[in-house]
Short mmCIF file of N, CA and C in Angstrom, two decimals:
data_model
loop_
_atom_site.label_atom_id
_atom_site.label_comp_id
_atom_site.label_asym_id
_atom_site.label_seq_id
_atom_site.Cartn_x
_atom_site.Cartn_y
_atom_site.Cartn_z
N UNK A 153 0.65 -1.23 0.38
CA UNK A 153 0.42 0.04 0.02
C UNK A 153 0.54 1.18 0.11
N UNK A 154 0.31 1.86 -0.85
CA UNK A 154 1.39 3.28 -1.22
C UNK A 154 1.26 3.88 0.17
N UNK A 155 2.38 5.05 0.91
CA UNK A 155 2.45 5.61 1.80
C UNK A 155 2.60 7.24 1.27
N UNK A 156 1.91 7.98 1.63
CA UNK A 156 1.72 9.82 1.09
C UNK A 156 2.51 10.56 2.90
N UNK A 157 2.90 11.14 2.36
CA UNK A 157 3.51 12.40 2.85
C UNK A 157 3.70 13.81 2.55
N UNK A 158 2.55 14.37 2.86
CA UNK A 158 2.96 16.71 2.47
C UNK A 158 3.82 17.11 3.50
N UNK A 159 3.63 18.22 3.14
CA UNK A 159 4.04 18.98 3.91
C UNK A 159 4.56 20.43 3.07
N UNK A 160 5.21 21.52 3.38
CA UNK A 160 4.68 23.03 2.66
C UNK A 160 3.96 23.98 3.11
N UNK A 161 3.03 23.32 4.21
CA UNK A 161 2.00 24.19 3.43
C UNK A 161 2.21 25.18 5.05
N UNK A 162 1.56 26.71 5.05
CA UNK A 162 2.02 27.87 6.16
C UNK A 162 1.30 29.03 5.70
N UNK A 163 1.47 29.70 6.50
CA UNK A 163 0.49 30.96 6.62
C UNK A 163 0.85 32.35 5.47
N UNK A 164 0.26 33.36 4.50
CA UNK A 164 1.28 34.44 3.23
C UNK A 164 -0.02 35.18 3.55
N UNK A 165 0.31 36.06 2.63
CA UNK A 165 -1.05 37.39 2.56
C UNK A 165 -1.31 37.57 1.20
N UNK A 166 -2.19 37.45 0.34
CA UNK A 166 -2.64 37.42 -0.48
C UNK A 166 -1.73 37.89 -1.68
N UNK A 167 -1.81 36.97 -1.95
CA UNK A 167 -0.77 37.58 -3.65
C UNK A 167 0.81 36.54 -3.81
N UNK A 168 0.38 35.72 -2.84
CA UNK A 168 1.97 34.91 -1.90
C UNK A 168 1.93 34.31 -2.69
N UNK A 169 3.10 33.26 -2.71
CA UNK A 169 3.40 31.83 -2.96
C UNK A 169 3.56 30.26 -2.49
N UNK A 170 3.30 30.03 -2.04
CA UNK A 170 3.56 28.64 -0.93
C UNK A 170 4.10 27.75 -2.38
N UNK A 171 4.89 26.60 -2.24
CA UNK A 171 4.84 25.31 -2.50
C UNK A 171 4.80 24.15 -1.62
N UNK A 172 3.60 23.19 -2.49
CA UNK A 172 3.17 22.27 -1.69
C UNK A 172 3.91 20.79 -2.00
N UNK A 173 4.75 19.71 -1.23
CA UNK A 173 5.62 18.60 -1.50
C UNK A 173 4.07 17.41 -0.79
N UNK A 174 4.38 16.62 -1.87
CA UNK A 174 3.97 14.95 -1.75
C UNK A 174 4.77 14.20 -2.35
N UNK A 175 5.18 13.12 -1.40
CA UNK A 175 6.20 12.52 -1.12
C UNK A 175 5.96 10.55 -0.95
N UNK A 176 5.58 9.99 -2.19
CA UNK A 176 4.68 8.46 -2.32
C UNK A 176 5.83 7.81 -2.53
N UNK A 177 5.24 7.15 -1.80
CA UNK A 177 6.30 6.07 -2.11
C UNK A 177 5.18 4.51 -1.97
N UNK A 178 5.39 3.84 -3.33
CA UNK A 178 4.65 3.29 -3.36
C UNK A 178 3.82 3.07 -5.40
N UNK A 179 2.76 2.78 -5.06
CA UNK A 179 2.09 3.17 -6.32
C UNK A 179 1.44 3.68 -6.14
N UNK A 180 1.98 4.92 -7.62
CA UNK A 180 1.51 5.90 -7.98
C UNK A 180 1.44 6.61 -8.85
N UNK A 181 0.74 5.95 -9.55
CA UNK A 181 0.42 6.15 -10.88
C UNK A 181 -0.13 7.89 -11.43
N UNK A 182 -1.25 7.97 -9.96
CA UNK A 182 -2.15 9.46 -10.43
C UNK A 182 -1.47 9.64 -8.70
N UNK A 183 -1.23 11.41 -9.34
CA UNK A 183 -1.44 11.96 -7.76
C UNK A 183 -2.76 13.20 -7.85
N UNK A 184 -3.00 13.79 -6.94
CA UNK A 184 -3.75 14.35 -7.12
C UNK A 184 -3.95 15.36 -5.37
N UNK A 185 -4.38 16.30 -5.69
CA UNK A 185 -4.00 16.96 -3.93
C UNK A 185 -5.97 17.59 -4.20
N UNK A 186 -5.90 17.64 -3.01
CA UNK A 186 -7.57 18.15 -2.51
C UNK A 186 -7.16 19.12 -1.18
N UNK A 187 -8.40 19.96 -1.50
CA UNK A 187 -8.55 21.03 -0.30
C UNK A 187 -10.01 20.54 0.37
N UNK A 188 -9.79 21.39 1.72
CA UNK A 188 -10.98 21.20 2.38
C UNK A 188 -11.29 22.45 3.51
N UNK A 189 -12.02 23.87 2.76
CA UNK A 189 -11.91 24.62 4.00
C UNK A 189 -13.25 24.65 5.89
N UNK A 190 -12.85 25.24 6.15
CA UNK A 190 -14.34 25.29 7.22
C UNK A 190 -15.09 25.29 6.98
N UNK A 191 -16.17 23.76 7.30
CA UNK A 191 -17.74 24.20 6.99
C UNK A 191 -17.90 23.89 5.29
N UNK A 192 -17.00 23.13 4.76
CA UNK A 192 -17.39 23.18 3.13
C UNK A 192 -16.57 21.98 2.74
N UNK A 193 -16.81 21.05 1.95
CA UNK A 193 -16.95 19.85 1.17
C UNK A 193 -15.76 19.35 0.86
N UNK A 194 -14.42 19.04 0.34
CA UNK A 194 -13.26 18.61 0.20
C UNK A 194 -13.37 18.94 -1.29
N UNK A 195 -12.42 19.50 -1.69
CA UNK A 195 -12.80 19.16 -3.41
C UNK A 195 -11.36 19.42 -4.24
N UNK A 196 -11.47 19.02 -5.61
CA UNK A 196 -9.75 18.28 -6.32
C UNK A 196 -9.27 20.23 -6.78
N UNK A 197 -8.27 19.85 -6.28
CA UNK A 197 -7.07 20.96 -7.19
C UNK A 197 -7.06 20.72 -8.13
N UNK A 198 -5.70 20.12 -8.32
CA UNK A 198 -5.08 19.26 -9.46
C UNK A 198 -4.69 18.11 -9.58
N UNK A 199 -4.96 17.05 -10.50
CA UNK A 199 -3.44 15.61 -10.62
C UNK A 199 -3.47 15.94 -11.22
N UNK A 200 -1.97 14.60 -11.18
CA UNK A 200 -1.43 14.56 -12.42
C UNK A 200 -1.08 12.93 -12.75
N UNK A 201 -1.31 12.51 -13.39
CA UNK A 201 -0.70 10.97 -14.18
C UNK A 201 0.51 10.68 -14.43
N UNK A 202 1.63 9.08 -14.08
CA UNK A 202 2.50 8.85 -14.45
C UNK A 202 2.97 9.75 -15.58
N UNK A 203 1.94 9.53 -17.25
CA UNK A 203 2.84 10.15 -17.96
C UNK A 203 2.91 11.78 -18.33
N UNK A 204 2.51 12.38 -17.38
CA UNK A 204 2.77 13.53 -17.07
C UNK A 204 1.02 14.67 -17.61
N UNK A 205 0.11 14.13 -17.99
CA UNK A 205 -1.29 14.56 -17.55
C UNK A 205 -1.89 14.93 -16.76
N UNK A 206 -1.80 16.13 -17.30
CA UNK A 206 -2.29 17.31 -15.58
C UNK A 206 -3.69 17.66 -15.54
N UNK A 207 -4.45 17.92 -14.43
CA UNK A 207 -6.18 18.29 -14.67
C UNK A 207 -5.54 20.03 -13.53
N UNK A 208 -7.11 20.78 -14.04
CA UNK A 208 -6.99 21.71 -12.83
C UNK A 208 -8.30 22.21 -12.26
N UNK A 209 -8.75 22.32 -11.11
CA UNK A 209 -10.58 22.62 -11.56
C UNK A 209 -10.04 24.75 -11.53
N UNK A 210 -10.88 25.31 -11.86
CA UNK A 210 -11.09 26.29 -12.88
C UNK A 210 -10.24 27.29 -11.76
N UNK A 211 -10.97 27.69 -11.02
CA UNK A 211 -10.47 28.60 -10.00
C UNK A 211 -9.09 28.96 -9.68
N UNK A 212 -7.74 27.69 -9.61
CA UNK A 212 -7.24 27.80 -9.48
C UNK A 212 -6.27 27.71 -10.85
N UNK A 213 -6.52 27.47 -12.05
CA UNK A 213 -5.67 27.07 -13.13
C UNK A 213 -5.15 28.50 -13.50
N UNK A 214 -4.36 28.20 -13.99
CA UNK A 214 -3.04 29.63 -14.84
C UNK A 214 -2.76 29.84 -12.88
N UNK A 215 -3.53 30.25 -12.05
CA UNK A 215 -2.37 30.01 -10.63
C UNK A 215 -1.37 28.83 -9.82
N UNK A 216 -2.05 27.75 -10.25
CA UNK A 216 -1.26 26.51 -9.66
C UNK A 216 -0.84 26.22 -10.58
N UNK A 217 0.80 25.03 -10.56
CA UNK A 217 0.99 24.66 -11.25
C UNK A 217 1.39 22.95 -10.30
N UNK A 218 0.91 22.06 -10.29
CA UNK A 218 1.21 20.92 -10.70
C UNK A 218 2.77 19.99 -11.33
N UNK A 219 3.48 19.25 -10.84
CA UNK A 219 4.19 18.62 -11.06
C UNK A 219 5.01 17.91 -10.23
N UNK A 220 5.53 16.66 -11.20
CA UNK A 220 6.31 15.26 -10.47
C UNK A 220 7.80 15.31 -10.35
N UNK A 221 8.65 14.26 -10.01
CA UNK A 221 10.15 14.41 -9.70
C UNK A 221 10.22 13.25 -9.81
N UNK A 222 9.83 12.07 -10.35
CA UNK A 222 10.55 9.95 -9.99
C UNK A 222 11.62 10.09 -10.30
N UNK A 223 12.14 9.96 -9.37
CA UNK A 223 13.65 9.48 -8.85
C UNK A 223 13.55 8.65 -8.99
N UNK A 224 14.71 7.92 -10.24
CA UNK A 224 14.59 7.27 -11.12
C UNK A 224 15.91 6.18 -10.10
N UNK A 225 16.55 6.43 -9.44
CA UNK A 225 17.70 5.29 -8.95
C UNK A 225 17.22 5.09 -7.52
N UNK A 226 15.56 5.43 -7.29
CA UNK A 226 14.18 4.83 -6.35
C UNK A 226 13.31 3.83 -6.86
N UNK A 227 13.09 3.03 -6.53
CA UNK A 227 11.82 1.60 -7.35
C UNK A 227 10.74 2.67 -6.11
N UNK A 228 9.34 3.15 -7.38
CA UNK A 228 8.16 3.58 -6.60
C UNK A 228 8.64 4.34 -5.92
N UNK A 229 8.98 5.41 -5.94
CA UNK A 229 9.22 6.99 -4.83
C UNK A 229 8.62 7.85 -5.72
N UNK A 230 8.48 8.94 -6.05
CA UNK A 230 7.92 10.11 -6.88
C UNK A 230 7.40 10.96 -5.31
N UNK A 231 8.20 12.48 -5.96
CA UNK A 231 8.16 13.58 -5.24
C UNK A 231 6.93 15.02 -6.09
N UNK A 232 5.47 14.66 -5.80
CA UNK A 232 5.07 15.54 -6.51
C UNK A 232 4.61 16.81 -5.87
N UNK A 233 4.67 17.90 -6.70
CA UNK A 233 5.09 19.11 -6.47
C UNK A 233 3.23 20.01 -6.98
N UNK A 234 3.13 20.82 -5.70
CA UNK A 234 1.89 22.16 -5.98
C UNK A 234 2.11 23.18 -5.71
N UNK A 235 2.64 24.00 -6.78
CA UNK A 235 3.68 25.67 -6.99
C UNK A 235 2.12 26.47 -6.99
N UNK A 236 2.02 27.14 -6.01
CA UNK A 236 0.91 28.16 -5.47
C UNK A 236 0.83 29.52 -5.83
N UNK A 237 0.43 30.14 -6.59
CA UNK A 237 0.59 31.55 -6.65
C UNK A 237 -0.35 32.61 -6.94
N UNK A 238 -0.40 34.13 -6.23
CA UNK A 238 -1.00 34.82 -6.63
C UNK A 238 -2.11 34.33 -6.01
N UNK A 239 -1.65 33.63 -4.43
CA UNK A 239 -3.08 33.26 -3.37
C UNK A 239 -4.00 34.01 -3.14
N UNK A 240 -4.98 33.66 -3.02
CA UNK A 240 -6.16 34.26 -1.80
C UNK A 240 -6.78 33.35 -0.98
N UNK A 241 -7.47 35.02 -0.52
CA UNK A 241 -8.04 34.00 0.88
C UNK A 241 -9.23 32.88 0.96
N UNK A 242 -9.18 32.96 -0.94
CA UNK A 242 -10.18 31.75 -0.64
C UNK A 242 -9.88 30.65 -0.96
N UNK A 243 -8.33 30.67 -1.06
CA UNK A 243 -7.26 29.38 -1.07
C UNK A 243 -7.02 29.05 -0.30
N UNK A 244 -7.91 29.67 1.15
CA UNK A 244 -7.19 28.74 2.85
C UNK A 244 -8.29 27.16 2.70
N UNK A 245 -7.42 26.31 3.08
CA UNK A 245 -7.94 25.48 3.30
C UNK A 245 -6.71 24.13 4.19
N UNK A 246 -6.97 22.91 4.31
CA UNK A 246 -6.18 21.97 4.74
C UNK A 246 -6.18 20.69 2.97
N UNK A 247 -4.74 21.19 3.20
CA UNK A 247 -4.33 20.66 1.43
C UNK A 247 -4.18 18.79 1.46
N UNK A 248 -4.61 18.15 0.70
CA UNK A 248 -4.18 16.56 0.97
C UNK A 248 -3.92 16.48 -0.50
N UNK A 249 -3.27 15.15 -0.36
CA UNK A 249 -2.22 14.67 -0.93
C UNK A 249 -2.87 13.07 -1.38
N UNK A 250 -3.47 12.62 -2.36
CA UNK A 250 -3.62 11.46 -2.08
C UNK A 250 -3.53 11.03 -3.75
N UNK A 251 -3.19 9.19 -3.42
CA UNK A 251 -2.57 8.87 -5.00
C UNK A 251 -3.41 7.28 -4.99
N UNK A 252 -3.11 7.18 -6.41
CA UNK A 252 -3.96 5.84 -6.81
C UNK A 252 -2.93 4.98 -7.74
N UNK A 253 -2.89 3.42 -8.19
CA UNK A 253 -2.35 2.94 -8.61
C UNK A 253 -3.26 2.60 -9.98
N UNK A 254 -4.39 3.19 -10.20
CA UNK A 254 -5.27 3.39 -11.31
C UNK A 254 -4.08 4.25 -12.71
N UNK A 255 -4.34 3.75 -13.88
CA UNK A 255 -3.66 4.80 -15.12
C UNK A 255 -4.36 5.68 -16.02
N UNK A 256 -6.01 5.60 -15.19
CA UNK A 256 -6.79 6.56 -16.61
C UNK A 256 -7.80 7.07 -15.68
N UNK A 257 -8.41 6.69 -13.93
CA UNK A 257 -9.86 7.10 -13.77
C UNK A 257 -9.50 8.93 -13.52
N UNK A 258 -10.96 9.26 -13.38
CA UNK A 258 -10.58 10.76 -13.30
C UNK A 258 -9.85 11.24 -12.40
N UNK A 259 -8.94 12.61 -12.73
CA UNK A 259 -7.96 12.97 -12.15
C UNK A 259 -8.77 14.24 -11.27
N UNK A 260 -9.31 14.42 -10.64
CA UNK A 260 -10.30 15.81 -9.66
C UNK A 260 -11.20 14.78 -9.14
N UNK A 261 -11.50 13.85 -9.26
CA UNK A 261 -12.59 12.88 -8.20
C UNK A 261 -12.23 12.12 -7.25
N UNK A 262 -12.41 12.15 -5.96
CA UNK A 262 -12.33 11.95 -4.88
C UNK A 262 -12.45 9.95 -4.76
N UNK A 263 -13.16 9.65 -5.21
CA UNK A 263 -12.79 8.45 -5.37
C UNK A 263 -12.03 7.75 -6.39
N UNK A 264 -11.97 8.27 -6.88
CA UNK A 264 -10.55 7.55 -8.00
C UNK A 264 -8.64 7.22 -7.21
N UNK A 265 -8.83 8.09 -5.81
CA UNK A 265 -7.87 7.77 -4.98
C UNK A 265 -8.53 6.53 -3.80
N UNK A 266 -6.97 5.66 -3.41
CA UNK A 266 -6.73 5.31 -2.60
C UNK A 266 -6.24 5.28 -1.23
N UNK A 267 -5.11 6.03 -1.38
CA UNK A 267 -3.94 6.36 -0.50
C UNK A 267 -4.03 7.78 0.01
N UNK A 268 -4.42 8.50 1.57
CA UNK A 268 -4.64 9.94 1.03
C UNK A 268 -3.14 9.80 2.27
N UNK A 269 -2.91 11.40 2.14
CA UNK A 269 -2.04 12.00 3.48
C UNK A 269 -2.32 13.11 4.55
N UNK A 270 -2.13 13.32 5.13
CA UNK A 270 -2.35 13.75 7.00
C UNK A 270 -3.48 15.19 6.63
N UNK A 271 -2.57 15.84 5.59
CA UNK A 271 -3.16 17.10 5.53
C UNK A 271 -2.00 18.37 5.92
N UNK A 272 -1.77 19.33 4.93
CA UNK A 272 -0.98 20.17 5.24
C UNK A 272 -2.16 21.58 5.14
N UNK A 273 -2.17 22.62 6.32
CA UNK A 273 -2.70 24.06 6.75
C UNK A 273 -2.14 25.38 5.32
N UNK A 274 -3.23 25.60 4.88
CA UNK A 274 -2.24 26.48 3.76
C UNK A 274 -3.65 28.18 4.85
N UNK A 275 -2.78 28.78 4.83
CA UNK A 275 -3.57 30.10 5.09
C UNK A 275 -3.35 31.51 4.44
N UNK A 276 -4.12 32.17 3.57
CA UNK A 276 -3.76 33.39 3.34
C UNK A 276 -4.72 34.52 3.80
N UNK A 277 -3.98 35.90 4.30
CA UNK A 277 -4.57 36.73 4.61
C UNK A 277 -4.72 37.57 3.67
N UNK A 278 -5.60 38.39 3.61
CA UNK A 278 -6.14 39.53 3.37
C UNK A 278 -5.03 41.16 3.68
#
């Protein structure tokens, strides 16, 4: 079973940037970032496939970038980044990384993913 660990959250002012990291050990053909704000449902932010295909929710497209760095020297270890620029107060949430062994399930659907991290807090002040 894959293990997932996020890092990189913090507090910034509106307009600032943060980079989240997700280290995936094990099966990680798809990796997604999701977020949940207080009192709101979890929502997809971005996802990336093994072949590099990406998807973004409309509100972050152009501001956030998902990328991956597969360590060729270490089997089944992948680091996925979420670079977040031009942050807005409405981006405030706990951000979760998730991974799936699937190659072609929908990237922005939570049920596509089996293994989830504990989350990292992102706070954007106005």
